[in-house]
Protein backbone atom coordinates (compact mmCIF):
# COMPACT_ATOMS: atom_id res chain seq x y z
CA UNK A 1 0.00 0.00 0.00
CA UNK A 2 2.93 2.31 0.63
CA UNK A 3 3.99 2.03 -3.04
CA UNK A 4 0.50 3.00 -4.20
CA UNK A 5 0.48 5.94 -1.82
CA UNK A 6 3.94 7.04 -3.04
CA UNK A 7 2.67 6.77 -6.62
CA UNK A 8 -0.29 9.01 -5.75
CA UNK A 9 2.03 11.62 -4.24
CA UNK A 10 4.37 11.53 -7.25
CA UNK A 11 1.40 11.88 -9.58
CA UNK A 12 0.20 14.94 -7.66
CA UNK A 13 3.71 16.41 -7.78
CA UNK A 14 3.97 15.93 -11.55
CA UNK A 15 6.67 13.23 -11.33
CA UNK A 16 4.83 10.92 -13.74
CA UNK A 17 7.70 8.53 -14.45
CA UNK A 18 8.35 8.03 -10.72
CA UNK A 19 4.60 7.63 -10.15
CA UNK A 20 4.44 4.90 -12.79
CA UNK A 21 7.37 3.10 -11.17
CA UNK A 22 5.64 3.16 -7.78
CA UNK A 23 2.32 2.05 -9.25
CA UNK A 24 3.97 -0.88 -11.04
CA UNK A 25 5.54 -1.95 -7.73
CA UNK A 26 2.16 -1.60 -6.02
CA UNK A 27 0.45 -3.71 -8.70
CA UNK A 28 3.00 -6.48 -8.29
CA UNK A 29 2.77 -6.38 -4.48
CA UNK A 30 -1.03 -6.38 -4.31
CA UNK A 31 -1.53 -9.15 -6.87
CA UNK A 32 -0.28 -11.70 -4.37
CA UNK A 33 -2.43 -10.46 -1.47
CA UNK A 34 -5.84 -10.50 -3.19
CA UNK A 35 -6.29 -6.89 -2.08
CA UNK A 36 -8.60 -6.02 -4.99
CA UNK A 37 -9.33 -2.45 -3.94
CA UNK A 38 -5.70 -1.41 -3.65
CA UNK A 39 -4.81 -3.32 -6.82
CA UNK A 40 -7.56 -1.45 -8.67
CA UNK A 41 -6.32 1.88 -7.31
CA UNK A 42 -2.76 1.12 -8.37
CA UNK A 43 -3.89 0.11 -11.86
CA UNK A 44 -5.97 3.26 -12.19
CA UNK A 45 -3.02 5.38 -11.03
CA UNK A 46 -0.75 3.63 -13.51
CA UNK A 47 -3.21 4.38 -16.32
CA UNK A 48 -3.26 8.04 -15.31
CA UNK A 49 0.53 8.19 -15.17
CA UNK A 50 0.77 6.67 -18.64
CA UNK A 51 -1.59 9.30 -20.01
CA UNK A 52 0.57 12.09 -18.64
CA UNK A 53 3.79 10.49 -19.88
CA UNK A 54 2.56 10.46 -23.45
CA UNK A 55 2.91 13.93 -24.99
CA UNK A 56 0.38 13.27 -27.74
CA UNK A 57 -1.93 11.21 -25.51
CA UNK A 58 -2.22 8.43 -28.09
CA UNK A 59 1.05 6.55 -27.63
CA UNK A 60 -0.12 4.48 -24.67
CA UNK A 61 -3.85 4.45 -25.40
CA UNK A 62 -4.27 0.67 -25.57
CA UNK A 63 -2.18 0.17 -22.45
CA UNK A 64 -4.26 2.80 -20.63
CA UNK A 65 -7.47 1.05 -21.74
CA UNK A 66 -6.09 -2.30 -20.58
CA UNK A 67 -5.07 -0.93 -17.17
CA UNK A 68 -8.41 0.83 -16.65
CA UNK A 69 -10.25 -2.33 -17.70
CA UNK A 70 -8.27 -4.33 -15.14
CA UNK A 71 -8.93 -1.65 -12.50
CA UNK A 72 -12.64 -1.77 -13.27
CA UNK A 73 -12.72 -5.55 -12.85
CA UNK A 74 -10.93 -5.30 -9.50
CA UNK A 75 -13.21 -2.52 -8.25
CA UNK A 76 -16.14 -4.79 -9.13
CA UNK A 77 -14.52 -7.66 -7.21
CA UNK A 78 -14.10 -5.47 -4.14
CA UNK A 79 -17.74 -4.32 -4.31
CA UNK A 80 -16.59 -0.68 -4.32
CA UNK A 81 -19.61 0.50 -6.30
CA UNK A 82 -18.84 4.22 -6.33
CA UNK A 83 -15.26 3.66 -7.50
CA UNK A 84 -16.50 1.13 -10.08
CA UNK A 85 -18.87 3.69 -11.56
CA UNK A 86 -16.18 6.38 -11.62
CA UNK A 87 -13.63 4.10 -13.28
CA UNK A 88 -16.20 2.89 -15.84
CA UNK A 89 -16.90 6.50 -16.84
CA UNK A 90 -13.18 7.15 -17.29
CA UNK A 91 -12.81 4.03 -19.41
CA UNK A 92 -15.86 4.96 -21.50
CA UNK A 93 -14.52 8.46 -22.12
CA UNK A 94 -11.18 7.15 -23.37
CA UNK A 95 -12.82 4.47 -25.50
CA UNK A 96 -15.28 6.88 -27.10
CA UNK A 97 -12.58 9.54 -27.56
CA UNK A 98 -10.49 6.93 -29.37
CA UNK A 99 -13.31 6.13 -31.77
CA UNK A 100 -14.32 2.88 -30.06
CA UNK A 101 -17.95 3.72 -29.42
CA UNK A 102 -19.21 0.18 -28.87
CA UNK A 103 -16.46 -0.46 -26.29
CA UNK A 104 -17.31 2.87 -24.66
CA UNK A 105 -20.97 1.89 -24.54
CA UNK A 106 -20.02 -1.42 -22.88
CA UNK A 107 -18.13 0.52 -20.20
CA UNK A 108 -21.17 2.75 -19.64
CA UNK A 109 -23.35 -0.34 -19.23
CA UNK A 110 -20.94 -1.56 -16.55
CA UNK A 111 -21.28 1.83 -14.83
CA UNK A 112 -25.06 1.53 -14.81
CA UNK A 113 -24.88 -2.02 -13.46
CA UNK A 114 -22.50 -0.94 -10.70
CA UNK A 115 -24.67 2.04 -9.82
CA UNK A 116 -27.46 -0.35 -8.84
CA UNK A 117 -25.34 -1.21 -5.79
CA UNK A 118 -25.13 2.41 -4.66
CA UNK A 119 -27.22 3.54 -1.74
CA UNK A 120 -29.00 6.86 -1.48
CA UNK A 121 -26.07 8.29 0.53
CA UNK A 122 -23.60 7.52 -2.26
JSON list of C-alpha atoms in Angstrom, two decimals:
[
{"chain": "A", "resi": 1, "resn": "UNK", "atom": "CA", "xyz": [0.00, 0.00, 0.00]},
{"chain": "A", "resi": 2, "resn": "UNK", "atom": "CA", "xyz": [2.93, 2.31, 0.63]},
{"chain": "A", "resi": 3, "resn": "UNK", "atom": "CA", "xyz": [3.99, 2.03, -3.04]},
{"chain": "A", "resi": 4, "resn": "UNK", "atom": "CA", "xyz": [0.50, 3.00, -4.20]},
{"chain": "A", "resi": 5, "resn": "UNK", "atom": "CA", "xyz": [0.48, 5.94, -1.82]},
{"chain": "A", "resi": 6, "resn": "UNK", "atom": "CA", "xyz": [3.94, 7.04, -3.04]},
{"chain": "A", "resi": 7, "resn": "UNK", "atom": "CA", "xyz": [2.67, 6.77, -6.62]},
{"chain": "A", "resi": 8, "resn": "UNK", "atom": "CA", "xyz": [-0.29, 9.01, -5.75]},
{"chain": "A", "resi": 9, "resn": "UNK", "atom": "CA", "xyz": [2.03, 11.62, -4.24]},
{"chain": "A", "resi": 10, "resn": "UNK", "atom": "CA", "xyz": [4.37, 11.53, -7.25]},
{"chain": "A", "resi": 11, "resn": "UNK", "atom": "CA", "xyz": [1.40, 11.88, -9.58]},
{"chain": "A", "resi": 12, "resn": "UNK", "atom": "CA", "xyz": [0.20, 14.94, -7.66]},
{"chain": "A", "resi": 13, "resn": "UNK", "atom": "CA", "xyz": [3.71, 16.41, -7.78]},
{"chain": "A", "resi": 14, "resn": "UNK", "atom": "CA", "xyz": [3.97, 15.93, -11.55]},
{"chain": "A", "resi": 15, "resn": "UNK", "atom": "CA", "xyz": [6.67, 13.23, -11.33]},
{"chain": "A", "resi": 16, "resn": "UNK", "atom": "CA", "xyz": [4.83, 10.92, -13.74]},
{"chain": "A", "resi": 17, "resn": "UNK", "atom": "CA", "xyz": [7.70, 8.53, -14.45]},
{"chain": "A", "resi": 18, "resn": "UNK", "atom": "CA", "xyz": [8.35, 8.03, -10.72]},
{"chain": "A", "resi": 19, "resn": "UNK", "atom": "CA", "xyz": [4.60, 7.63, -10.15]},
{"chain": "A", "resi": 20, "resn": "UNK", "atom": "CA", "xyz": [4.44, 4.90, -12.79]},
{"chain": "A", "resi": 21, "resn": "UNK", "atom": "CA", "xyz": [7.37, 3.10, -11.17]},
{"chain": "A", "resi": 22, "resn": "UNK", "atom": "CA", "xyz": [5.64, 3.16, -7.78]},
{"chain": "A", "resi": 23, "resn": "UNK", "atom": "CA", "xyz": [2.32, 2.05, -9.25]},
{"chain": "A", "resi": 24, "resn": "UNK", "atom": "CA", "xyz": [3.97, -0.88, -11.04]},
{"chain": "A", "resi": 25, "resn": "UNK", "atom": "CA", "xyz": [5.54, -1.95, -7.73]},
{"chain": "A", "resi": 26, "resn": "UNK", "atom": "CA", "xyz": [2.16, -1.60, -6.02]},
{"chain": "A", "resi": 27, "resn": "UNK", "atom": "CA", "xyz": [0.45, -3.71, -8.70]},
{"chain": "A", "resi": 28, "resn": "UNK", "atom": "CA", "xyz": [3.00, -6.48, -8.29]},
{"chain": "A", "resi": 29, "resn": "UNK", "atom": "CA", "xyz": [2.77, -6.38, -4.48]},
{"chain": "A", "resi": 30, "resn": "UNK", "atom": "CA", "xyz": [-1.03, -6.38, -4.31]},
{"chain": "A", "resi": 31, "resn": "UNK", "atom": "CA", "xyz": [-1.53, -9.15, -6.87]},
{"chain": "A", "resi": 32, "resn": "UNK", "atom": "CA", "xyz": [-0.28, -11.70, -4.37]},
{"chain": "A", "resi": 33, "resn": "UNK", "atom": "CA", "xyz": [-2.43, -10.46, -1.47]},
{"chain": "A", "resi": 34, "resn": "UNK", "atom": "CA", "xyz": [-5.84, -10.50, -3.19]},
{"chain": "A", "resi": 35, "resn": "UNK", "atom": "CA", "xyz": [-6.29, -6.89, -2.08]},
{"chain": "A", "resi": 36, "resn": "UNK", "atom": "CA", "xyz": [-8.60, -6.02, -4.99]},
{"chain": "A", "resi": 37, "resn": "UNK", "atom": "CA", "xyz": [-9.33, -2.45, -3.94]},
{"chain": "A", "resi": 38, "resn": "UNK", "atom": "CA", "xyz": [-5.70, -1.41, -3.65]},
{"chain": "A", "resi": 39, "resn": "UNK", "atom": "CA", "xyz": [-4.81, -3.32, -6.82]},
{"chain": "A", "resi": 40, "resn": "UNK", "atom": "CA", "xyz": [-7.56, -1.45, -8.67]},
{"chain": "A", "resi": 41, "resn": "UNK", "atom": "CA", "xyz": [-6.32, 1.88, -7.31]},
{"chain": "A", "resi": 42, "resn": "UNK", "atom": "CA", "xyz": [-2.76, 1.12, -8.37]},
{"chain": "A", "resi": 43, "resn": "UNK", "atom": "CA", "xyz": [-3.89, 0.11, -11.86]},
{"chain": "A", "resi": 44, "resn": "UNK", "atom": "CA", "xyz": [-5.97, 3.26, -12.19]},
{"chain": "A", "resi": 45, "resn": "UNK", "atom": "CA", "xyz": [-3.02, 5.38, -11.03]},
{"chain": "A", "resi": 46, "resn": "UNK", "atom": "CA", "xyz": [-0.75, 3.63, -13.51]},
{"chain": "A", "resi": 47, "resn": "UNK", "atom": "CA", "xyz": [-3.21, 4.38, -16.32]},
{"chain": "A", "resi": 48, "resn": "UNK", "atom": "CA", "xyz": [-3.26, 8.04, -15.31]},
{"chain": "A", "resi": 49, "resn": "UNK", "atom": "CA", "xyz": [0.53, 8.19, -15.17]},
{"chain": "A", "resi": 50, "resn": "UNK", "atom": "CA", "xyz": [0.77, 6.67, -18.64]},
{"chain": "A", "resi": 51, "resn": "UNK", "atom": "CA", "xyz": [-1.59, 9.30, -20.01]},
{"chain": "A", "resi": 52, "resn": "UNK", "atom": "CA", "xyz": [0.57, 12.09, -18.64]},
{"chain": "A", "resi": 53, "resn": "UNK", "atom": "CA", "xyz": [3.79, 10.49, -19.88]},
{"chain": "A", "resi": 54, "resn": "UNK", "atom": "CA", "xyz": [2.56, 10.46, -23.45]},
{"chain": "A", "resi": 55, "resn": "UNK", "atom": "CA", "xyz": [2.91, 13.93, -24.99]},
{"chain": "A", "resi": 56, "resn": "UNK", "atom": "CA", "xyz": [0.38, 13.27, -27.74]},
{"chain": "A", "resi": 57, "resn": "UNK", "atom": "CA", "xyz": [-1.93, 11.21, -25.51]},
{"chain": "A", "resi": 58, "resn": "UNK", "atom": "CA", "xyz": [-2.22, 8.43, -28.09]},
{"chain": "A", "resi": 59, "resn": "UNK", "atom": "CA", "xyz": [1.05, 6.55, -27.63]},
{"chain": "A", "resi": 60, "resn": "UNK", "atom": "CA", "xyz": [-0.12, 4.48, -24.67]},
{"chain": "A", "resi": 61, "resn": "UNK", "atom": "CA", "xyz": [-3.85, 4.45, -25.40]},
{"chain": "A", "resi": 62, "resn": "UNK", "atom": "CA", "xyz": [-4.27, 0.67, -25.57]},
{"chain": "A", "resi": 63, "resn": "UNK", "atom": "CA", "xyz": [-2.18, 0.17, -22.45]},
{"chain": "A", "resi": 64, "resn": "UNK", "atom": "CA", "xyz": [-4.26, 2.80, -20.63]},
{"chain": "A", "resi": 65, "resn": "UNK", "atom": "CA", "xyz": [-7.47, 1.05, -21.74]},
{"chain": "A", "resi": 66, "resn": "UNK", "atom": "CA", "xyz": [-6.09, -2.30, -20.58]},
{"chain": "A", "resi": 67, "resn": "UNK", "atom": "CA", "xyz": [-5.07, -0.93, -17.17]},
{"chain": "A", "resi": 68, "resn": "UNK", "atom": "CA", "xyz": [-8.41, 0.83, -16.65]},
{"chain": "A", "resi": 69, "resn": "UNK", "atom": "CA", "xyz": [-10.25, -2.33, -17.70]},
{"chain": "A", "resi": 70, "resn": "UNK", "atom": "CA", "xyz": [-8.27, -4.33, -15.14]},
{"chain": "A", "resi": 71, "resn": "UNK", "atom": "CA", "xyz": [-8.93, -1.65, -12.50]},
{"chain": "A", "resi": 72, "resn": "UNK", "atom": "CA", "xyz": [-12.64, -1.77, -13.27]},
{"chain": "A", "resi": 73, "resn": "UNK", "atom": "CA", "xyz": [-12.72, -5.55, -12.85]},
{"chain": "A", "resi": 74, "resn": "UNK", "atom": "CA", "xyz": [-10.93, -5.30, -9.50]},
{"chain": "A", "resi": 75, "resn": "UNK", "atom": "CA", "xyz": [-13.21, -2.52, -8.25]},
{"chain": "A", "resi": 76, "resn": "UNK", "atom": "CA", "xyz": [-16.14, -4.79, -9.13]},
{"chain": "A", "resi": 77, "resn": "UNK", "atom": "CA", "xyz": [-14.52, -7.66, -7.21]},
{"chain": "A", "resi": 78, "resn": "UNK", "atom": "CA", "xyz": [-14.10, -5.47, -4.14]},
{"chain": "A", "resi": 79, "resn": "UNK", "atom": "CA", "xyz": [-17.74, -4.32, -4.31]},
{"chain": "A", "resi": 80, "resn": "UNK", "atom": "CA", "xyz": [-16.59, -0.68, -4.32]},
{"chain": "A", "resi": 81, "resn": "UNK", "atom": "CA", "xyz": [-19.61, 0.50, -6.30]},
{"chain": "A", "resi": 82, "resn": "UNK", "atom": "CA", "xyz": [-18.84, 4.22, -6.33]},
{"chain": "A", "resi": 83, "resn": "UNK", "atom": "CA", "xyz": [-15.26, 3.66, -7.50]},
{"chain": "A", "resi": 84, "resn": "UNK", "atom": "CA", "xyz": [-16.50, 1.13, -10.08]},
{"chain": "A", "resi": 85, "resn": "UNK", "atom": "CA", "xyz": [-18.87, 3.69, -11.56]},
{"chain": "A", "resi": 86, "resn": "UNK", "atom": "CA", "xyz": [-16.18, 6.38, -11.62]},
{"chain": "A", "resi": 87, "resn": "UNK", "atom": "CA", "xyz": [-13.63, 4.10, -13.28]},
{"chain": "A", "resi": 88, "resn": "UNK", "atom": "CA", "xyz": [-16.20, 2.89, -15.84]},
{"chain": "A", "resi": 89, "resn": "UNK", "atom": "CA", "xyz": [-16.90, 6.50, -16.84]},
{"chain": "A", "resi": 90, "resn": "UNK", "atom": "CA", "xyz": [-13.18, 7.15, -17.29]},
{"chain": "A", "resi": 91, "resn": "UNK", "atom": "CA", "xyz": [-12.81, 4.03, -19.41]},
{"chain": "A", "resi": 92, "resn": "UNK", "atom": "CA", "xyz": [-15.86, 4.96, -21.50]},
{"chain": "A", "resi": 93, "resn": "UNK", "atom": "CA", "xyz": [-14.52, 8.46, -22.12]},
{"chain": "A", "resi": 94, "resn": "UNK", "atom": "CA", "xyz": [-11.18, 7.15, -23.37]},
{"chain": "A", "resi": 95, "resn": "UNK", "atom": "CA", "xyz": [-12.82, 4.47, -25.50]},
{"chain": "A", "resi": 96, "resn": "UNK", "atom": "CA", "xyz": [-15.28, 6.88, -27.10]},
{"chain": "A", "resi": 97, "resn": "UNK", "atom": "CA", "xyz": [-12.58, 9.54, -27.56]},
{"chain": "A", "resi": 98, "resn": "UNK", "atom": "CA", "xyz": [-10.49, 6.93, -29.37]},
{"chain": "A", "resi": 99, "resn": "UNK", "atom": "CA", "xyz": [-13.31, 6.13, -31.77]},
{"chain": "A", "resi": 100, "resn": "UNK", "atom": "CA", "xyz": [-14.32, 2.88, -30.06]},
{"chain": "A", "resi": 101, "resn": "UNK", "atom": "CA", "xyz": [-17.95, 3.72, -29.42]},
{"chain": "A", "resi": 102, "resn": "UNK", "atom": "CA", "xyz": [-19.21, 0.18, -28.87]},
{"chain": "A", "resi": 103, "resn": "UNK", "atom": "CA", "xyz": [-16.46, -0.46, -26.29]},
{"chain": "A", "resi": 104, "resn": "UNK", "atom": "CA", "xyz": [-17.31, 2.87, -24.66]},
{"chain": "A", "resi": 105, "resn": "UNK", "atom": "CA", "xyz": [-20.97, 1.89, -24.54]},
{"chain": "A", "resi": 106, "resn": "UNK", "atom": "CA", "xyz": [-20.02, -1.42, -22.88]},
{"chain": "A", "resi": 107, "resn": "UNK", "atom": "CA", "xyz": [-18.13, 0.52, -20.20]},
{"chain": "A", "resi": 108, "resn": "UNK", "atom": "CA", "xyz": [-21.17, 2.75, -19.64]},
{"chain": "A", "resi": 109, "resn": "UNK", "atom": "CA", "xyz": [-23.35, -0.34, -19.23]},
{"chain": "A", "resi": 110, "resn": "UNK", "atom": "CA", "xyz": [-20.94, -1.56, -16.55]},
{"chain": "A", "resi": 111, "resn": "UNK", "atom": "CA", "xyz": [-21.28, 1.83, -14.83]},
{"chain": "A", "resi": 112, "resn": "UNK", "atom": "CA", "xyz": [-25.06, 1.53, -14.81]},
{"chain": "A", "resi": 113, "resn": "UNK", "atom": "CA", "xyz": [-24.88, -2.02, -13.46]},
{"chain": "A", "resi": 114, "resn": "UNK", "atom": "CA", "xyz": [-22.50, -0.94, -10.70]},
{"chain": "A", "resi": 115, "resn": "UNK", "atom": "CA", "xyz": [-24.67, 2.04, -9.82]},
{"chain": "A", "resi": 116, "resn": "UNK", "atom": "CA", "xyz": [-27.46, -0.35, -8.84]},
{"chain": "A", "resi": 117, "resn": "UNK", "atom": "CA", "xyz": [-25.34, -1.21, -5.79]},
{"chain": "A", "resi": 118, "resn": "UNK", "atom": "CA", "xyz": [-25.13, 2.41, -4.66]},
{"chain": "A", "resi": 119, "resn": "UNK", "atom": "CA", "xyz": [-27.22, 3.54, -1.74]},
{"chain": "A", "resi": 120, "resn": "UNK", "atom": "CA", "xyz": [-29.00, 6.86, -1.48]},
{"chain": "A", "resi": 121, "resn": "UNK", "atom": "CA", "xyz": [-26.07, 8.29, 0.53]},
{"chain": "A", "resi": 122, "resn": "UNK", "atom": "CA", "xyz": [-23.60, 7.52, -2.26]}
]
